[in-house]
PDB file of C-alpha atoms in Angstrom:
ATOM      1  CA  LEU A   1      -0.097   0.029   0.210  1.00 96.00           C
ATOM      2  CA  LEU A   2       2.669   2.537   0.668  1.00 96.00           C
ATOM      3  CA  THR A   3       4.467   1.691  -2.263  1.00 96.00           C
ATOM      4  CA  ARG A   4       1.177   2.428  -4.459  1.00 96.00           C
ATOM      5  CA  ARG A   5       1.158   5.500  -2.947  1.00 94.00           C
ATOM      6  CA  GLY A   6       4.662   6.931  -3.196  1.00 93.00           C
ATOM      7  CA  ASP A   7       6.064   6.518   0.093  1.00 93.00           C
ATOM      8  CA  TYR A   8       8.804   4.117  -1.121  1.00 94.00           C
ATOM      9  CA  ARG A   9      11.202   4.984   2.385  1.00 92.00           C
ATOM     10  CA  LEU A  10       8.612   3.650   4.603  1.00 95.00           C
ATOM     11  CA  ALA A  11       7.607   0.715   2.141  1.00 96.00           C
ATOM     12  CA  MET A  12      10.786   0.056   2.107  1.00 96.00           C
ATOM     13  CA  SER A  13      11.476  -0.417   5.921  1.00 96.00           C
ATOM     14  CA  GLU A  14       8.383  -2.468   6.145  1.00 98.00           C
ATOM     15  CA  TYR A  15       9.517  -4.951   3.648  1.00 98.00           C
ATOM     16  CA  GLU A  16      13.307  -5.000   5.353  1.00 96.00           C
ATOM     17  CA  THR A  17      11.137  -5.685   8.913  1.00 97.00           C
ATOM     18  CA  CYS A  18       9.117  -8.530   7.395  1.00 97.00           C
ATOM     19  CA  ALA A  19      12.954 -10.160   5.669  1.00 94.00           C
ATOM     20  CA  ALA A  20      14.263  -9.413   9.079  1.00 95.00           C
ATOM     21  CA  LEU A  21      11.122 -11.619  10.941  1.00 96.00           C
ATOM     22  CA  SER A  22      10.577 -14.157   8.068  1.00 93.00           C
ATOM     23  CA  GLU A  23      11.990 -16.988   6.648  1.00 93.00           C
ATOM     24  CA  PRO A  24      13.730 -16.331   3.334  1.00 93.00           C
ATOM     25  CA  SER A  25      11.279 -15.608   0.851  1.00 95.00           C
ATOM     26  CA  PRO A  26      11.470 -15.371  -2.990  1.00 97.00           C
ATOM     27  CA  ARG A  27       8.334 -13.067  -3.431  1.00 97.00           C
ATOM     28  CA  LEU A  28       9.492 -10.845  -1.167  1.00 97.00           C
ATOM     29  CA  GLU A  29      12.740 -10.103  -2.648  1.00 98.00           C
ATOM     30  CA  GLN A  30      11.103  -9.907  -5.443  1.00 98.00           C
ATOM     31  CA  LYS A  31       8.941  -7.019  -3.813  1.00 98.00           C
ATOM     32  CA  ILE A  32      11.950  -5.387  -2.806  1.00 98.00           C
ATOM     33  CA  GLY A  33      13.332  -5.539  -6.284  1.00 98.00           C
ATOM     34  CA  ASN A  34      10.163  -3.851  -7.346  1.00 98.00           C
ATOM     35  CA  LEU A  35      10.403  -1.177  -5.299  1.00 97.00           C
ATOM     36  CA  HIS A  36      14.187  -0.761  -6.298  1.00 96.00           C
ATOM     37  CA  HIS A  37      13.258  -0.735  -9.523  1.00 97.00           C
ATOM     38  CA  ARG A  38      10.698   2.112  -9.246  1.00 95.00           C
ATOM     39  CA  ARG A  39      13.026   4.204  -7.601  1.00 93.00           C
ATOM     40  CA  GLY A  40      15.676   4.093 -10.454  1.00 93.00           C
ATOM     41  CA  GLU A  41      18.064   1.871  -8.240  1.00 95.00           C
ATOM     42  CA  TRP A  42      19.272  -0.516 -11.312  1.00 97.00           C
ATOM     43  CA  GLU A  43      21.824  -2.556  -9.591  1.00 98.00           C
ATOM     44  CA  LEU A  44      19.781  -2.813  -6.407  1.00 98.00           C
ATOM     45  CA  ALA A  45      16.948  -4.049  -8.088  1.00 98.00           C
ATOM     46  CA  ALA A  46      18.906  -6.795  -9.863  1.00 98.00           C
ATOM     47  CA  CYS A  47      20.903  -8.353  -6.587  1.00 98.00           C
ATOM     48  CA  HIS A  48      17.256  -8.699  -4.860  1.00 98.00           C
ATOM     49  CA  TYR A  49      16.149 -10.827  -8.260  1.00 98.00           C
ATOM     50  CA  GLN A  50      19.458 -12.487  -7.696  1.00 98.00           C
ATOM     51  CA  LEU A  51      18.203 -13.151  -4.116  1.00 97.00           C
ATOM     52  CA  ALA A  52      15.186 -14.002  -5.332  1.00 97.00           C
ATOM     53  CA  LEU A  53      16.273 -16.783  -7.634  1.00 97.00           C
ATOM     54  CA  ASP A  54      19.071 -18.341  -5.474  1.00 96.00           C
ATOM     55  CA  GLN A  55      16.318 -18.897  -2.842  1.00 95.00           C
ATOM     56  CA  LEU A  56      13.751 -20.461  -5.854  1.00 95.00           C
ATOM     57  CA  ALA A  57      16.708 -23.011  -6.025  1.00 89.00           C
ATOM     58  CA  LEU A  58      15.523 -24.772  -3.532  1.00 81.00           C
ATOM     59  CA  GLN A  59      11.622 -24.935  -4.348  1.00 87.00           C
ATOM     60  CA  ASP A  60       9.710 -25.752  -7.683  1.00 89.00           C
ATOM     61  CA  ASP A  61       7.865 -22.620  -8.132  1.00 95.00           C
ATOM     62  CA  PRO A  62       8.351 -22.405 -12.287  1.00 97.00           C
ATOM     63  CA  GLU A  63       5.731 -19.520 -12.158  1.00 96.00           C
ATOM     64  CA  ARG A  64       7.670 -16.843  -9.957  1.00 97.00           C
ATOM     65  CA  ARG A  65      10.766 -17.547 -11.325  1.00 98.00           C
ATOM     66  CA  ALA A  66       9.198 -16.640 -14.824  1.00 98.00           C
ATOM     67  CA  ARG A  67       7.796 -13.408 -13.390  1.00 98.00           C
ATOM     68  CA  ILE A  68      11.058 -12.805 -11.461  1.00 98.00           C
ATOM     69  CA  LEU A  69      13.226 -12.952 -14.776  1.00 98.00           C
ATOM     70  CA  ALA A  70      10.327 -10.484 -16.217  1.00 98.00           C
ATOM     71  CA  ASP A  71      10.992  -8.153 -14.008  1.00 98.00           C
ATOM     72  CA  TRP A  72      14.800  -8.049 -13.983  1.00 98.00           C
ATOM     73  CA  SER A  73      14.612  -8.111 -18.014  1.00 98.00           C
ATOM     74  CA  LEU A  74      12.818  -4.567 -17.250  1.00 98.00           C
ATOM     75  CA  THR A  75      15.646  -3.919 -14.735  1.00 98.00           C
ATOM     76  CA  ALA A  76      18.200  -4.772 -17.722  1.00 98.00           C
ATOM     77  CA  HIS A  77      16.501  -2.586 -19.924  1.00 98.00           C
ATOM     78  CA  ASN A  78      16.566   0.855 -18.196  1.00 97.00           C
ATOM     79  CA  TRP A  79      19.774  -0.001 -16.975  1.00 97.00           C
ATOM     80  CA  GLY A  80      20.844  -0.154 -20.890  1.00 97.00           C
ATOM     81  CA  GLN A  81      21.717  -3.905 -20.279  1.00 98.00           C
ATOM     82  CA  SER A  82      19.863  -4.418 -23.818  1.00 96.00           C
ATOM     83  CA  ASP A  83      21.194  -8.259 -24.332  1.00 97.00           C
ATOM     84  CA  THR A  84      20.277  -9.196 -20.556  1.00 98.00           C
ATOM     85  CA  ALA A  85      17.230  -8.281 -20.943  1.00 98.00           C
ATOM     86  CA  MET A  86      16.221  -9.749 -24.143  1.00 98.00           C
ATOM     87  CA  ARG A  87      17.643 -12.936 -22.317  1.00 98.00           C
ATOM     88  CA  TYR A  88      15.889 -13.053 -19.509  1.00 98.00           C
ATOM     89  CA  ALA A  89      12.675 -12.040 -21.238  1.00 98.00           C
ATOM     90  CA  ASN A  90      13.257 -14.967 -23.653  1.00 98.00           C
ATOM     91  CA  GLU A  91      13.562 -17.190 -20.546  1.00 98.00           C
ATOM     92  CA  SER A  92      10.542 -15.956 -18.970  1.00 98.00           C
ATOM     93  CA  LEU A  93       8.687 -16.536 -22.198  1.00 98.00           C
ATOM     94  CA  GLU A  94       9.611 -20.502 -22.221  1.00 98.00           C
ATOM     95  CA  LEU A  95       8.641 -20.949 -19.150  1.00 97.00           C
ATOM     96  CA  ALA A  96       5.583 -19.485 -18.780  1.00 98.00           C
ATOM     97  CA  GLU A  97       4.170 -21.507 -22.137  1.00 98.00           C
ATOM     98  CA  GLU A  98       6.047 -25.104 -20.931  1.00 97.00           C
ATOM     99  CA  TYR A  99       4.428 -24.415 -17.708  1.00 97.00           C
ATOM    100  CA  HIS A 100       0.993 -23.215 -19.388  1.00 96.00           C
ATOM    101  CA  LEU A 101       1.535 -19.983 -16.895  1.00 97.00           C
ATOM    102  CA  GLN A 102      -1.151 -17.123 -18.012  1.00 98.00           C
ATOM    103  CA  PRO A 103      -0.333 -14.291 -15.501  1.00 97.00           C
ATOM    104  CA  ALA A 104       3.551 -14.914 -16.388  1.00 97.00           C
ATOM    105  CA  LEU A 105       2.734 -15.480 -19.898  1.00 98.00           C
ATOM    106  CA  ALA A 106       1.180 -11.667 -19.472  1.00 98.00           C
ATOM    107  CA  SER A 107       4.494 -10.253 -18.052  1.00 98.00           C
ATOM    108  CA  ALA A 108       6.671 -11.834 -20.498  1.00 98.00           C
ATOM    109  CA  HIS A 109       5.002 -10.689 -23.910  1.00 98.00           C
ATOM    110  CA  ASN A 110       4.665  -7.300 -22.296  1.00 98.00           C
ATOM    111  CA  ILE A 111       8.671  -7.190 -21.511  1.00 98.00           C
ATOM    112  CA  LEU A 112       8.961  -8.341 -24.839  1.00 98.00           C
ATOM    113  CA  GLY A 113       6.751  -5.810 -26.495  1.00 98.00           C
ATOM    114  CA  ILE A 114       8.753  -3.381 -24.637  1.00 98.00           C
ATOM    115  CA  LEU A 115      11.977  -4.776 -25.997  1.00 98.00           C
ATOM    116  CA  ALA A 116      10.675  -4.944 -29.810  1.00 98.00           C
ATOM    117  CA  ARG A 117       9.521  -1.192 -29.519  1.00 98.00           C
ATOM    118  CA  GLN A 118      13.206  -0.416 -28.138  1.00 97.00           C
ATOM    119  CA  ALA A 119      14.531  -2.101 -31.513  1.00 97.00           C
ATOM    120  CA  GLY A 120      12.356  -0.278 -33.504  1.00 98.00           C
ATOM    121  CA  HIS A 121       9.896  -2.973 -34.453  1.00 98.00           C
ATOM    122  CA  SER A 122       6.498  -1.584 -34.113  1.00 98.00           C
ATOM    123  CA  GLN A 123       4.413  -3.889 -35.451  1.00 98.00           C
ATOM    124  CA  GLU A 124       6.301  -6.694 -33.198  1.00 98.00           C
ATOM    125  CA  ALA A 125       5.639  -4.492 -30.068  1.00 98.00           C
ATOM    126  CA  ILE A 126       2.111  -4.534 -30.774  1.00 98.00           C
ATOM    127  CA  ARG A 127       1.326  -7.623 -31.380  1.00 98.00           C
ATOM    128  CA  GLN A 128       3.350  -8.727 -28.069  1.00 98.00           C
ATOM    129  CA  LEU A 129       1.941  -5.847 -25.854  1.00 98.00           C
ATOM    130  CA  GLN A 130      -1.711  -6.925 -27.541  1.00 98.00           C
ATOM    131  CA  GLU A 131      -0.978 -10.620 -26.335  1.00 98.00           C
ATOM    132  CA  SER A 132      -0.192  -9.275 -22.958  1.00 98.00           C
ATOM    133  CA  LEU A 133      -3.282  -7.194 -22.504  1.00 98.00           C
ATOM    134  CA  ALA A 134      -5.430  -9.921 -23.936  1.00 98.00           C
ATOM    135  CA  ILE A 135      -4.258 -12.632 -21.448  1.00 98.00           C
ATOM    136  CA  ALA A 136      -4.645  -9.720 -18.678  1.00 98.00           C
ATOM    137  CA  ARG A 137      -8.361  -9.082 -19.561  1.00 98.00           C
ATOM    138  CA  GLN A 138      -9.024 -13.049 -19.357  1.00 98.00           C
ATOM    139  CA  LEU A 139      -7.089 -12.849 -15.580  1.00 98.00           C
ATOM    140  CA  ASN A 140      -8.953  -9.485 -14.642  1.00 98.00           C
ATOM    141  CA  ASP A 141      -5.226  -8.608 -13.721  1.00 98.00           C
ATOM    142  CA  LEU A 142      -5.333  -4.864 -13.425  1.00 98.00           C
ATOM    143  CA  ASP A 143      -2.131  -3.926 -12.978  1.00 97.00           C
ATOM    144  CA  ALA A 144      -1.277  -6.426 -16.245  1.00 98.00           C
ATOM    145  CA  GLN A 145      -3.679  -4.097 -18.267  1.00 98.00           C
ATOM    146  CA  ALA A 146      -2.620  -0.907 -17.099  1.00 98.00           C
ATOM    147  CA  ALA A 147       1.285  -1.879 -17.938  1.00 98.00           C
ATOM    148  CA  ALA A 148       0.446  -3.358 -21.187  1.00 98.00           C
ATOM    149  CA  LEU A 149      -1.784  -0.272 -22.044  1.00 98.00           C
ATOM    150  CA  ASN A 150       0.558   2.173 -20.974  1.00 98.00           C
ATOM    151  CA  ASN A 151       3.336   0.726 -23.268  1.00 98.00           C
ATOM    152  CA  LEU A 152       0.854  -0.077 -26.259  1.00 98.00           C
ATOM    153  CA  ALA A 153       0.473   3.918 -26.065  1.00 98.00           C
ATOM    154  CA  LEU A 154       3.923   4.328 -26.328  1.00 98.00           C
ATOM    155  CA  VAL A 155       4.305   2.302 -29.785  1.00 98.00           C
ATOM    156  CA  PHE A 156       0.957   4.078 -31.340  1.00 98.00           C
ATOM    157  CA  GLN A 157       3.077   7.617 -30.531  1.00 98.00           C
ATOM    158  CA  ASP A 158       5.863   6.358 -32.384  1.00 98.00           C
ATOM    159  CA  ILE A 159       3.629   5.524 -35.507  1.00 98.00           C
ATOM    160  CA  GLN A 160       2.029   8.692 -35.070  1.00 98.00           C
ATOM    161  CA  ASP A 161      -1.594   7.144 -34.152  1.00 98.00           C
ATOM    162  CA  ILE A 162      -2.267   9.891 -31.543  1.00 98.00           C
ATOM    163  CA  PRO A 163      -6.170   9.176 -30.942  1.00 98.00           C
ATOM    164  CA  GLN A 164      -5.296   5.597 -30.401  1.00 98.00           C
ATOM    165  CA  ALA A 165      -2.257   6.607 -28.133  1.00 98.00           C
ATOM    166  CA  ILE A 166      -4.597   8.902 -25.667  1.00 98.00           C
ATOM    167  CA  ASN A 167      -7.156   6.296 -25.574  1.00 98.00           C
ATOM    168  CA  HIS A 168      -5.143   3.565 -24.164  1.00 98.00           C
ATOM    169  CA  THR A 169      -3.162   6.531 -22.069  1.00 98.00           C
ATOM    170  CA  GLN A 170      -6.873   7.036 -20.733  1.00 98.00           C
ATOM    171  CA  GLU A 171      -7.448   3.229 -20.310  1.00 98.00           C
ATOM    172  CA  ALA A 172      -4.294   3.168 -18.244  1.00 98.00           C
ATOM    173  CA  LEU A 173      -4.612   6.259 -16.262  1.00 98.00           C
ATOM    174  CA  ALA A 174      -7.691   5.054 -14.632  1.00 98.00           C
ATOM    175  CA  ILE A 175      -7.279   1.511 -14.052  1.00 98.00           C
ATOM    176  CA  CYS A 176      -3.890   3.159 -12.079  1.00 98.00           C
ATOM    177  CA  GLN A 177      -6.009   6.263 -10.333  1.00 98.00           C
ATOM    178  CA  ASN A 178      -8.906   3.066  -9.392  1.00 97.00           C
ATOM    179  CA  ARG A 179      -5.430   0.998  -7.760  1.00 97.00           C
ATOM    180  CA  GLY A 180      -4.307   4.431  -6.075  1.00 97.00           C
ATOM    181  CA  ASP A 181      -0.795   4.113  -7.784  1.00 97.00           C
ATOM    182  CA  ARG A 182       0.340   7.568  -7.568  1.00 97.00           C
ATOM    183  CA  HIS A 183       3.724   7.212  -9.373  1.00 96.00           C
ATOM    184  CA  ARG A 184       2.080   5.320 -12.541  1.00 98.00           C
ATOM    185  CA  GLU A 185      -0.777   7.731 -12.303  1.00 98.00           C
ATOM    186  CA  ALA A 186       1.652  10.860 -12.685  1.00 97.00           C
ATOM    187  CA  ALA A 187       3.936   9.189 -15.352  1.00 98.00           C
ATOM    188  CA  LEU A 188       0.374   8.633 -17.324  1.00 98.00           C
ATOM    189  CA  LEU A 189      -0.996  12.207 -16.515  1.00 98.00           C
ATOM    190  CA  ASN A 190       2.319  13.619 -18.371  1.00 98.00           C
ATOM    191  CA  HIS A 191       2.257  11.418 -21.217  1.00 98.00           C
ATOM    192  CA  LEU A 192      -1.064  12.507 -21.600  1.00 98.00           C
ATOM    193  CA  ALA A 193      -0.123  15.978 -21.558  1.00 98.00           C
ATOM    194  CA  ASP A 194       2.571  15.589 -24.292  1.00 98.00           C
ATOM    195  CA  LEU A 195       0.019  13.548 -26.462  1.00 98.00           C
ATOM    196  CA  HIS A 196      -2.106  16.483 -26.334  1.00 98.00           C
ATOM    197  CA  HIS A 197       0.558  18.764 -26.787  1.00 98.00           C
ATOM    198  CA  LEU A 198       1.431  17.054 -30.259  1.00 97.00           C
ATOM    199  CA  ALA A 199      -2.202  17.329 -30.952  1.00 97.00           C
ATOM    200  CA  GLU A 200      -2.030  21.202 -30.744  1.00 97.00           C
ATOM    201  CA  ASP A 201      -4.437  21.199 -28.122  1.00 98.00           C
ATOM    202  CA  GLN A 202      -2.255  23.165 -25.445  1.00 98.00           C
ATOM    203  CA  ASP A 203      -5.140  23.886 -22.725  1.00 98.00           C
ATOM    204  CA  THR A 204      -5.669  20.452 -22.160  1.00 98.00           C
ATOM    205  CA  ALA A 205      -2.205  19.454 -22.396  1.00 98.00           C
ATOM    206  CA  MET A 206      -0.546  21.766 -19.588  1.00 98.00           C
ATOM    207  CA  SER A 207      -4.207  20.485 -17.452  1.00 98.00           C
ATOM    208  CA  TYR A 208      -2.633  17.148 -17.234  1.00 98.00           C
ATOM    209  CA  LEU A 209       1.357  18.747 -16.800  1.00 97.00           C
ATOM    210  CA  LYS A 210       0.143  20.381 -13.833  1.00 98.00           C
ATOM    211  CA  GLN A 211      -1.458  17.361 -12.256  1.00 98.00           C
ATOM    212  CA  ALA A 212       0.957  14.826 -13.264  1.00 97.00           C
ATOM    213  CA  VAL A 213       4.194  17.606 -11.399  1.00 94.00           C
ATOM    214  CA  ALA A 214       1.976  18.023  -8.450  1.00 94.00           C
ATOM    215  CA  ILE A 215       1.994  13.717  -7.838  1.00 95.00           C
ATOM    216  CA  PHE A 216       5.807  13.535  -8.580  1.00 92.00           C
ATOM    217  CA  SER A 217       6.468  16.637  -6.582  1.00 89.00           C
ATOM    218  CA  GLU A 218       4.833  14.785  -3.757  1.00 88.00           C
ATOM    219  CA  ILE A 219       6.486  11.650  -4.682  1.00 88.00           C
ATOM    220  CA  GLY A 220       9.744  13.611  -3.943  1.00 70.00           C
ATOM    221  CA  ILE A 221       8.973  15.405  -1.341  1.00 68.00           C
ATOM    222  CA  THR A 222       8.543  11.927   0.494  1.00 64.00           C
ATOM    223  CA  GLU A 223      11.601  10.303  -0.862  1.00 60.00           C
ATOM    224  CA  GLY A 224      13.331  13.574   0.485  1.00 59.00           C
ATOM    225  CA  ASP A 225      16.390  13.221  -1.532  1.00 59.00           C
ATOM    226  CA  LEU A 226      14.303  14.089  -5.099  1.00 59.00           C
ATOM    227  CA  LEU A 227      15.585  11.036  -7.186  1.00 74.00           C
ATOM    228  CA  PRO A 228      16.088  11.582 -11.012  1.00 80.00           C
ATOM    229  CA  GLU A 229      14.674   8.173 -12.189  1.00 84.00           C
ATOM    230  CA  ILE A 230      11.256   9.160 -10.379  1.00 88.00           C
ATOM    231  CA  TRP A 231      10.267  11.558 -13.271  1.00 89.00           C
ATOM    232  CA  LYS A 232      11.422   9.466 -15.905  1.00 91.00           C
ATOM    233  CA  LEU A 233       9.051   6.835 -15.469  1.00 94.00           C
ATOM    234  CA  THR A 234       7.467   5.694 -18.889  1.00 95.00           C
ATOM    235  CA  GLU A 235       7.859   2.213 -19.353  1.00 96.00           C
ATOM    236  CA  TRP A 236       6.538  -0.926 -16.998  1.00 97.00           C
TER     237      TRP A 236
END
């Protein structure tokens, strides 16, 4: 709940307390890794994903492994490690397909869509992200839906389909607002500002920008040290 609110320092304190009081937990290490990722601390995120995988070596949990690999792939992508990102994304997809793991499939297709977009393969990115979105909708997984919708919007912006980009961003925004995910809400508001600027609707663009800046500032104040990566969130 603190993570969704954007209170990352307190969220980390709660996770660390939990870790100190409990047995080793791959899921907990993954959550800590995800929190470091939100803060833009790529190396720390990777360390916790590695810990999670090490702990999984003694457990038979292919779905958890696939989900961790997908998360690590996204961190590697943001860290500029393209080859590592693609390797982990493909490993995640292989596990998800082998064991018929639908939630993990949604995650794997989402990160593969992100990587396809990075490589300039817009149609492949759309295919992967639409597959992720379809699975997420079947599962009623709102977080996965928001991720796929956001990333689809970025691809549609790339190919100059601004109306589609706006529609997908607005749908993702409604989900994040409903889920109380303030950081991602701010990122989506910021993207809507950019899209309406491109559509030459400056008044609407400025309205969205003011809302985004207000939320980003609240998260920055909570963090205390104004981590620059907090303001740069685009993909997830």
